[in-house]
Amino acid sequence: MGMGKTNGVSKHEIPSDIPAEAHPLSEEPSKIASNINYHAQFSPHFSPLKFEPEQAFYATAESARDRLIKQWNETYLHFHKSDPKQTYYLSMEYLQGRALTNAIGNLNIQDAYADALNKLGHQLEEIVEQEKDAALGNGGLGRLASCFLDSMATLNLPAWGYGLRYRYGLFKQRITKDGQTELPEDWLEKFSPWEIVRHDVVFPVRFFGHVQINPDGSREWVDGEVIQALAYDVPIPGYKTKNTISLRLWEAKACAEDFNLFQFNDGQYESSLQLHSSAQQICAVLYPGDTTENGKLLRLKQQFFLCSASLQDIIFRFKQRKDGNIPRQWSEFPSKVAVQLNDTHPTLAIPELMRLLMDNEGLGWDEAWDVTTRAIAYTNHTVLPEALEKWSQSVMWKLLPRHMEIITEIDKRFVEIVCSTRPDLEDKINSMSILDNNPQKPVVRMANLCVVSSHTVNGVAQLHSDILKADLFANYVSIWPTKFQNKTNGITPRRWLRFCNPELSNIITKWLRTDEWVTNLDLLVNLRKFADNEDLQSEWASAKMAKKQRLAKYILDVTGVSIDPNSLFDIQIKRIHEYKRQLLNILGAVYRYKKLKEMSPEDRAKTTPRTIMIGGKAFATYTNAIRIVKLVNDVGAVVNTDPEVNSYLKVVFVPNYNVSVAEVLIPGSELSQHISTAGMEASGTSNMKFSLNGCLIIGTLDGANVEIREEIGADNFFLFGATADEVPKLRKDRENGLFKPDPRFEEAKQFIRSGAFGTYDYNPLLESLESNTGYGRGDYFLVGHDFPSYMDAQAKVDEAYKDKKKWLKMSILSTAGSGKFSSDRTISQYAKEIWNIEACPVPFKRG
């Protein structure tokens, strides 16, 4: 077997002693190798005679998919026969990451596949790297949804996810000397081996048109344009269970009959394909720009397309799963269906379910409202005003006239109930109503619609849920005190420790003498008794160094920057946003650099060497976020080439942050920054991933940081900054000119203004920290206020890192305290306390 090419034909060929035979369910390496060869030969996607890494990946993925399809079919049939109550999770985002490692890991056949690929002349690690991340999400919202699906399957729960099949994702981030450039994601440039198109699952979705009143008084939505929703299923296997559930993604398409052949032959090419073009736009990108009316219409189209297709599918399944010829009673629907809205994006599921029940199924308002409100629950993910969706009433009436009728009626009835039963809230009605009828800008408040229409509303961390109840939704709480819950987020320990960090996982299994922690993360607490053990600390340090060396190689490969694995690896990776305060991080780095420059060589040698890594995407229209990305890169360009300092400090921007990048960064991290302004982050889940991998956190008391600090111990958390209850007064003081900036803060800003990092005009960014710009209130996110305590906390980090034994103990205790933050725990709570569903395991057949 050789490598290289002759006359364009690869010499890397499959050994002749491995037959191309189908063995879809075998766990024996030689038969798996034959099955991979079978797919290379008989499911061909490339020219023959090639078996290079790319071809090997697709054949390997299709081999693994064979088993997933078998288990998916068995799970579907089992749910169909058992007819349990099932949860349907609606989300605009799913940040899945690569699937091969997760699939064969959950199926518990990773060693067999590694051996099979060895027989075929490849290494599993090399083949895994060929896979592109599915571009179906952007940040924590989508990653949470993906962790939840993994837990639903692992816990054998009857549950499915619904999303959209975005062709080009949000964007692929490229970094140049000018900062961030956005390019389309190319994950579907060839094809995805994991998705299975369901040509028999197609539903019509209507837009525009008008409402027709029939002779019997019923209302019907007619005309407009109708797009077809075609289902693609991505199998989601549970860990060491037969249950394999589905992420059903919808693709928008037009029918052949919608192609106007006459117009095309008449030379009117664009007109002849108008509906096809309209369909392609719906699933082209995630979160299309909405600064124009067309952009707003497209975003709203996306959201409705997801809701309508999913609900039609849910209703079809509800009707299909029935006992003999007895028709389903609609009163049964909430006892068989739980619909969870992941944030406000799927809010239109509420009026769409009402429409389907009334207009298609003939239910009256009261019965349809009872069914809808008992079936739908809502998860809130933000307290940020700009993230609480509001849609123009005129845009809504134009695109969805029937739904606006229904929303208007919901609002009218809600207002009437409040006025008749709670006269003390009459002066709050304007803020509580679903419709904001401000004549200058009438809008529909989607969060209000969710709260009024759902049976349960939950926040995603205790602090976040408390803020929702005490502030954002306080008036609704006074009406429905039992409607509001907390469900602290979690992460799957399979992807985020077992598979991405096998070195540390194996050590944990060895010391706990069991691998049951993979599905019972609470067992990690037993590591505490070994935290001072020198043997464990030595093994722990070796595992961490292996991952730091891998990370250093990755950084060199993608950025060209050489970083020292013996330095402290300090990482902040998340969506670039002013409230997440990457600006605070880089200002701290600027101050650190300035002080290092001013030191004598002897004093520099006494400092703690540090490599600061920042990664994340800035939304293309978010100007200050774009500036922050540029500043990080400009600082890095200077610091990393400064021979006086670059042995003690490096600053790296990690481009195109996604799940696969996180799987390299998180295991190699030692300090992670979760430094949002207190009260602004709903939860965060990257903080959980870092802690689980033995990384220490520097952070504020925000989101899940509060609970992480409680679980791992205050001594193992570097705390700084204002608390959520202090923030409003501090903002008021800032407005009133009472803020006195710390000299270090002023020094860092002035150093940037001096041109030390180039000639780019950073004044607009720096002025957002000083004057009444941005949100209309200078330094709304309190970067200046928190800067001194942030720098003091960083000094404590430097000192702690010098004591290697102490640092290792803190690292072990961080992992040991992470048990609470399993998505298995979160999903178990959703199942019991919101969805009222139970496990429905597919039985293992004997013999």
PDB file of N, CA, C and O in Angstrom, residues 517-558:
ATOM      1  N   TRP A 517     -19.468   7.302  35.839  1.00  0.00           N
ATOM      2  CA  TRP A 517     -19.590   8.757  35.927  1.00  0.00           C
ATOM      3  C   TRP A 517     -20.031   9.372  34.591  1.00  0.00           C
ATOM      4  O   TRP A 517     -20.592  10.478  34.564  1.00  0.00           O
ATOM      5  N   VAL A 518     -19.823   8.640  33.489  1.00  0.00           N
ATOM      6  CA  VAL A 518     -20.178   9.173  32.173  1.00  0.00           C
ATOM      7  C   VAL A 518     -21.683   9.398  32.057  1.00  0.00           C
ATOM      8  O   VAL A 518     -22.132  10.269  31.311  1.00  0.00           O
ATOM      9  N   THR A 519     -22.457   8.630  32.785  1.00  0.00           N
ATOM     10  CA  THR A 519     -23.914   8.834  32.805  1.00  0.00           C
ATOM     11  C   THR A 519     -24.426   9.218  34.196  1.00  0.00           C
ATOM     12  O   THR A 519     -25.630   9.379  34.376  1.00  0.00           O
ATOM     13  N   ASN A 520     -23.530   9.346  35.142  1.00  0.00           N
ATOM     14  CA  ASN A 520     -23.906   9.790  36.491  1.00  0.00           C
ATOM     15  C   ASN A 520     -22.804  10.710  36.993  1.00  0.00           C
ATOM     16  O   ASN A 520     -21.919  10.301  37.745  1.00  0.00           O
ATOM     17  N   LEU A 521     -22.844  11.944  36.528  1.00  0.00           N
ATOM     18  CA  LEU A 521     -21.726  12.861  36.756  1.00  0.00           C
ATOM     19  C   LEU A 521     -21.545  13.210  38.228  1.00  0.00           C
ATOM     20  O   LEU A 521     -20.469  13.666  38.627  1.00  0.00           O
ATOM     21  N   ASP A 522     -22.568  12.972  39.037  1.00  0.00           N
ATOM     22  CA  ASP A 522     -22.430  13.232  40.471  1.00  0.00           C
ATOM     23  C   ASP A 522     -21.305  12.405  41.094  1.00  0.00           C
ATOM     24  O   ASP A 522     -20.765  12.782  42.149  1.00  0.00           O
ATOM     25  N   LEU A 523     -20.932  11.297  40.464  1.00  0.00           N
ATOM     26  CA  LEU A 523     -19.860  10.442  40.994  1.00  0.00           C
ATOM     27  C   LEU A 523     -18.513  11.154  41.016  1.00  0.00           C
ATOM     28  O   LEU A 523     -17.601  10.741  41.739  1.00  0.00           O
ATOM     29  N   LEU A 524     -18.382  12.228  40.238  1.00  0.00           N
ATOM     30  CA  LEU A 524     -17.109  12.955  40.223  1.00  0.00           C
ATOM     31  C   LEU A 524     -16.752  13.511  41.593  1.00  0.00           C
ATOM     32  O   LEU A 524     -15.575  13.763  41.867  1.00  0.00           O
ATOM     33  N   VAL A 525     -17.749  13.699  42.445  1.00  0.00           N
ATOM     34  CA  VAL A 525     -17.476  14.251  43.778  1.00  0.00           C
ATOM     35  C   VAL A 525     -16.487  13.384  44.551  1.00  0.00           C
ATOM     36  O   VAL A 525     -15.760  13.870  45.434  1.00  0.00           O
ATOM     37  N   ASN A 526     -16.413  12.101  44.197  1.00  0.00           N
ATOM     38  CA  ASN A 526     -15.507  11.190  44.893  1.00  0.00           C
ATOM     39  C   ASN A 526     -14.040  11.459  44.582  1.00  0.00           C
ATOM     40  O   ASN A 526     -13.152  10.892  45.234  1.00  0.00           O
ATOM     41  N   LEU A 527     -13.762  12.313  43.601  1.00  0.00           N
ATOM     42  CA  LEU A 527     -12.371  12.709  43.349  1.00  0.00           C
ATOM     43  C   LEU A 527     -11.822  13.591  44.464  1.00  0.00           C
ATOM     44  O   LEU A 527     -10.609  13.709  44.619  1.00  0.00           O
ATOM     45  N   ARG A 528     -12.720  14.210  45.223  1.00  0.00           N
ATOM     46  CA  ARG A 528     -12.261  15.162  46.245  1.00  0.00           C
ATOM     47  C   ARG A 528     -11.309  14.519  47.255  1.00  0.00           C
ATOM     48  O   ARG A 528     -10.349  15.145  47.696  1.00  0.00           O
ATOM     49  N   LYS A 529     -11.581  13.261  47.576  1.00  0.00           N
ATOM     50  CA  LYS A 529     -10.743  12.627  48.595  1.00  0.00           C
ATOM     51  C   LYS A 529      -9.328  12.332  48.103  1.00  0.00           C
ATOM     52  O   LYS A 529      -8.442  12.031  48.897  1.00  0.00           O
ATOM     53  N   PHE A 530      -9.122  12.453  46.755  1.00  0.00           N
ATOM     54  CA  PHE A 530      -7.790  12.204  46.206  1.00  0.00           C
ATOM     55  C   PHE A 530      -7.100  13.495  45.779  1.00  0.00           C
ATOM     56  O   PHE A 530      -6.011  13.448  45.188  1.00  0.00           O
ATOM     57  N   ALA A 531      -7.718  14.646  46.060  1.00  0.00           N
ATOM     58  CA  ALA A 531      -7.223  15.906  45.497  1.00  0.00           C
ATOM     59  C   ALA A 531      -5.790  16.230  45.916  1.00  0.00           C
ATOM     60  O   ALA A 531      -5.051  16.886  45.165  1.00  0.00           O
ATOM     61  N   ASP A 532      -5.368  15.763  47.106  1.00  0.00           N
ATOM     62  CA  ASP A 532      -4.006  16.019  47.584  1.00  0.00           C
ATOM     63  C   ASP A 532      -3.040  14.891  47.232  1.00  0.00           C
ATOM     64  O   ASP A 532      -1.846  14.986  47.538  1.00  0.00           O
ATOM     65  N   ASN A 533      -3.540  13.846  46.603  1.00  0.00           N
ATOM     66  CA  ASN A 533      -2.702  12.689  46.304  1.00  0.00           C
ATOM     67  C   ASN A 533      -1.681  13.050  45.217  1.00  0.00           C
ATOM     68  O   ASN A 533      -2.043  13.466  44.115  1.00  0.00           O
ATOM     69  N   GLU A 534      -0.412  12.849  45.508  1.00  0.00           N
ATOM     70  CA  GLU A 534       0.636  13.253  44.572  1.00  0.00           C
ATOM     71  C   GLU A 534       0.613  12.435  43.290  1.00  0.00           C
ATOM     72  O   GLU A 534       0.948  12.942  42.211  1.00  0.00           O
ATOM     73  N   ASP A 535       0.232  11.157  43.388  1.00  0.00           N
ATOM     74  CA  ASP A 535       0.164  10.323  42.191  1.00  0.00           C
ATOM     75  C   ASP A 535      -0.930  10.832  41.248  1.00  0.00           C
ATOM     76  O   ASP A 535      -0.721  10.929  40.031  1.00  0.00           O
ATOM     77  N   LEU A 536      -2.112  11.138  41.807  1.00  0.00           N
ATOM     78  CA  LEU A 536      -3.176  11.676  40.977  1.00  0.00           C
ATOM     79  C   LEU A 536      -2.761  13.018  40.381  1.00  0.00           C
ATOM     80  O   LEU A 536      -2.972  13.278  39.189  1.00  0.00           O
ATOM     81  N   GLN A 537      -2.155  13.863  41.192  1.00  0.00           N
ATOM     82  CA  GLN A 537      -1.742  15.173  40.688  1.00  0.00           C
ATOM     83  C   GLN A 537      -0.736  15.036  39.550  1.00  0.00           C
ATOM     84  O   GLN A 537      -0.793  15.768  38.558  1.00  0.00           O
ATOM     85  N   SER A 538       0.159  14.077  39.676  1.00  0.00           N
ATOM     86  CA  SER A 538       1.159  13.851  38.626  1.00  0.00           C
ATOM     87  C   SER A 538       0.486  13.381  37.332  1.00  0.00           C
ATOM     88  O   SER A 538       0.792  13.876  36.230  1.00  0.00           O
ATOM     89  N   GLU A 539      -0.448  12.440  37.456  1.00  0.00           N
ATOM     90  CA  GLU A 539      -1.164  11.943  36.279  1.00  0.00           C
ATOM     91  C   GLU A 539      -2.017  13.057  35.668  1.00  0.00           C
ATOM     92  O   GLU A 539      -2.105  13.194  34.439  1.00  0.00           O
ATOM     93  N   TRP A 540      -2.641  13.834  36.536  1.00  0.00           N
ATOM     94  CA  TRP A 540      -3.498  14.947  36.094  1.00  0.00           C
ATOM     95  C   TRP A 540      -2.669  15.952  35.298  1.00  0.00           C
ATOM     96  O   TRP A 540      -3.086  16.414  34.222  1.00  0.00           O
ATOM     97  N   ALA A 541      -1.489  16.292  35.816  1.00  0.00           N
ATOM     98  CA  ALA A 541      -0.608  17.254  35.148  1.00  0.00           C
ATOM     99  C   ALA A 541      -0.166  16.725  33.784  1.00  0.00           C
ATOM    100  O   ALA A 541      -0.087  17.483  32.803  1.00  0.00           O
ATOM    101  N   SER A 542       0.098  15.420  33.698  1.00  0.00           N
ATOM    102  CA  SER A 542       0.520  14.833  32.420  1.00  0.00           C
ATOM    103  C   SER A 542      -0.603  14.898  31.387  1.00  0.00           C
ATOM    104  O   SER A 542      -0.373  15.215  30.212  1.00  0.00           O
ATOM    105  N   ALA A 543      -1.834  14.595  31.835  1.00  0.00           N
ATOM    106  CA  ALA A 543      -2.979  14.657  30.921  1.00  0.00           C
ATOM    107  C   ALA A 543      -3.195  16.092  30.436  1.00  0.00           C
ATOM    108  O   ALA A 543      -3.454  16.334  29.252  1.00  0.00           O
ATOM    109  N   LYS A 544      -3.074  17.039  31.362  1.00  0.00           N
ATOM    110  CA  LYS A 544      -3.266  18.442  30.985  1.00  0.00           C
ATOM    111  C   LYS A 544      -2.174  18.887  30.006  1.00  0.00           C
ATOM    112  O   LYS A 544      -2.463  19.574  29.016  1.00  0.00           O
ATOM    113  N   MET A 545      -0.926  18.487  30.250  1.00  0.00           N
ATOM    114  CA  MET A 545       0.161  18.883  29.362  1.00  0.00           C
ATOM    115  C   MET A 545      -0.022  18.304  27.960  1.00  0.00           C
ATOM    116  O   MET A 545       0.248  18.965  26.956  1.00  0.00           O
ATOM    117  N   ALA A 546      -0.518  17.079  27.881  1.00  0.00           N
ATOM    118  CA  ALA A 546      -0.758  16.472  26.559  1.00  0.00           C
ATOM    119  C   ALA A 546      -1.755  17.310  25.768  1.00  0.00           C
ATOM    120  O   ALA A 546      -1.583  17.530  24.555  1.00  0.00           O
ATOM    121  N   LYS A 547      -2.798  17.779  26.434  1.00  0.00           N
ATOM    122  CA  LYS A 547      -3.809  18.585  25.751  1.00  0.00           C
ATOM    123  C   LYS A 547      -3.291  20.000  25.463  1.00  0.00           C
ATOM    124  O   LYS A 547      -3.675  20.611  24.455  1.00  0.00           O
ATOM    125  N   LYS A 548      -2.420  20.532  26.319  1.00  0.00           N
ATOM    126  CA  LYS A 548      -1.837  21.841  26.042  1.00  0.00           C
ATOM    127  C   LYS A 548      -0.914  21.773  24.818  1.00  0.00           C
ATOM    128  O   LYS A 548      -0.902  22.690  23.986  1.00  0.00           O
ATOM    129  N   GLN A 549      -0.178  20.683  24.691  1.00  0.00           N
ATOM    130  CA  GLN A 549       0.705  20.525  23.540  1.00  0.00           C
ATOM    131  C   GLN A 549      -0.101  20.385  22.250  1.00  0.00           C
ATOM    132  O   GLN A 549       0.263  20.952  21.206  1.00  0.00           O
ATOM    133  N   ARG A 550      -1.214  19.649  22.327  1.00  0.00           N
ATOM    134  CA  ARG A 550      -2.083  19.536  21.154  1.00  0.00           C
ATOM    135  C   ARG A 550      -2.648  20.898  20.773  1.00  0.00           C
ATOM    136  O   ARG A 550      -2.721  21.255  19.586  1.00  0.00           O
ATOM    137  N   LEU A 551      -3.066  21.661  21.779  1.00  0.00           N
ATOM    138  CA  LEU A 551      -3.611  22.990  21.529  1.00  0.00           C
ATOM    139  C   LEU A 551      -2.539  23.904  20.934  1.00  0.00           C
ATOM    140  O   LEU A 551      -2.815  24.669  19.994  1.00  0.00           O
ATOM    141  N   ALA A 552      -1.317  23.833  21.446  1.00  0.00           N
ATOM    142  CA  ALA A 552      -0.232  24.668  20.919  1.00  0.00           C
ATOM    143  C   ALA A 552       0.019  24.360  19.442  1.00  0.00           C
ATOM    144  O   ALA A 552       0.239  25.269  18.630  1.00  0.00           O
ATOM    145  N   LYS A 553      -0.047  23.087  19.083  1.00  0.00           N
ATOM    146  CA  LYS A 553       0.129  22.705  17.675  1.00  0.00           C
ATOM    147  C   LYS A 553      -1.007  23.264  16.822  1.00  0.00           C
ATOM    148  O   LYS A 553      -0.786  23.757  15.711  1.00  0.00           O
ATOM    149  N   TYR A 554      -2.226  23.186  17.355  1.00  0.00           N
ATOM    150  CA  TYR A 554      -3.382  23.705  16.612  1.00  0.00           C
ATOM    151  C   TYR A 554      -3.228  25.212  16.373  1.00  0.00           C
ATOM    152  O   TYR A 554      -3.451  25.699  15.257  1.00  0.00           O
ATOM    153  N   ILE A 555      -2.845  25.952  17.411  1.00  0.00           N
ATOM    154  CA  ILE A 555      -2.687  27.403  17.281  1.00  0.00           C
ATOM    155  C   ILE A 555      -1.610  27.729  16.248  1.00  0.00           C
ATOM    156  O   ILE A 555      -1.771  28.634  15.420  1.00  0.00           O
ATOM    157  N   LEU A 556      -0.516  26.991  16.269  1.00  0.00           N
ATOM    158  CA  LEU A 556       0.549  27.209  15.286  1.00  0.00           C
ATOM    159  C   LEU A 556       0.042  26.943  13.870  1.00  0.00           C
ATOM    160  O   LEU A 556       0.300  27.715  12.934  1.00  0.00           O
ATOM    161  N   ASP A 557      -0.721  25.867  13.714  1.00  0.00           N
ATOM    162  CA  ASP A 557      -1.218  25.499  12.389  1.00  0.00           C
ATOM    163  C   ASP A 557      -2.194  26.524  11.822  1.00  0.00           C
ATOM    164  O   ASP A 557      -2.164  26.821  10.625  1.00  0.00           O
ATOM    165  N   VAL A 558      -3.074  27.067  12.661  1.00  0.00           N
ATOM    166  CA  VAL A 558      -4.141  27.938  12.128  1.00  0.00           C
ATOM    167  C   VAL A 558      -3.801  29.421  12.186  1.00  0.00           C
ATOM    168  O   VAL A 558      -4.401  30.211  11.452  1.00  0.00           O
TER     169      VAL A 558
END
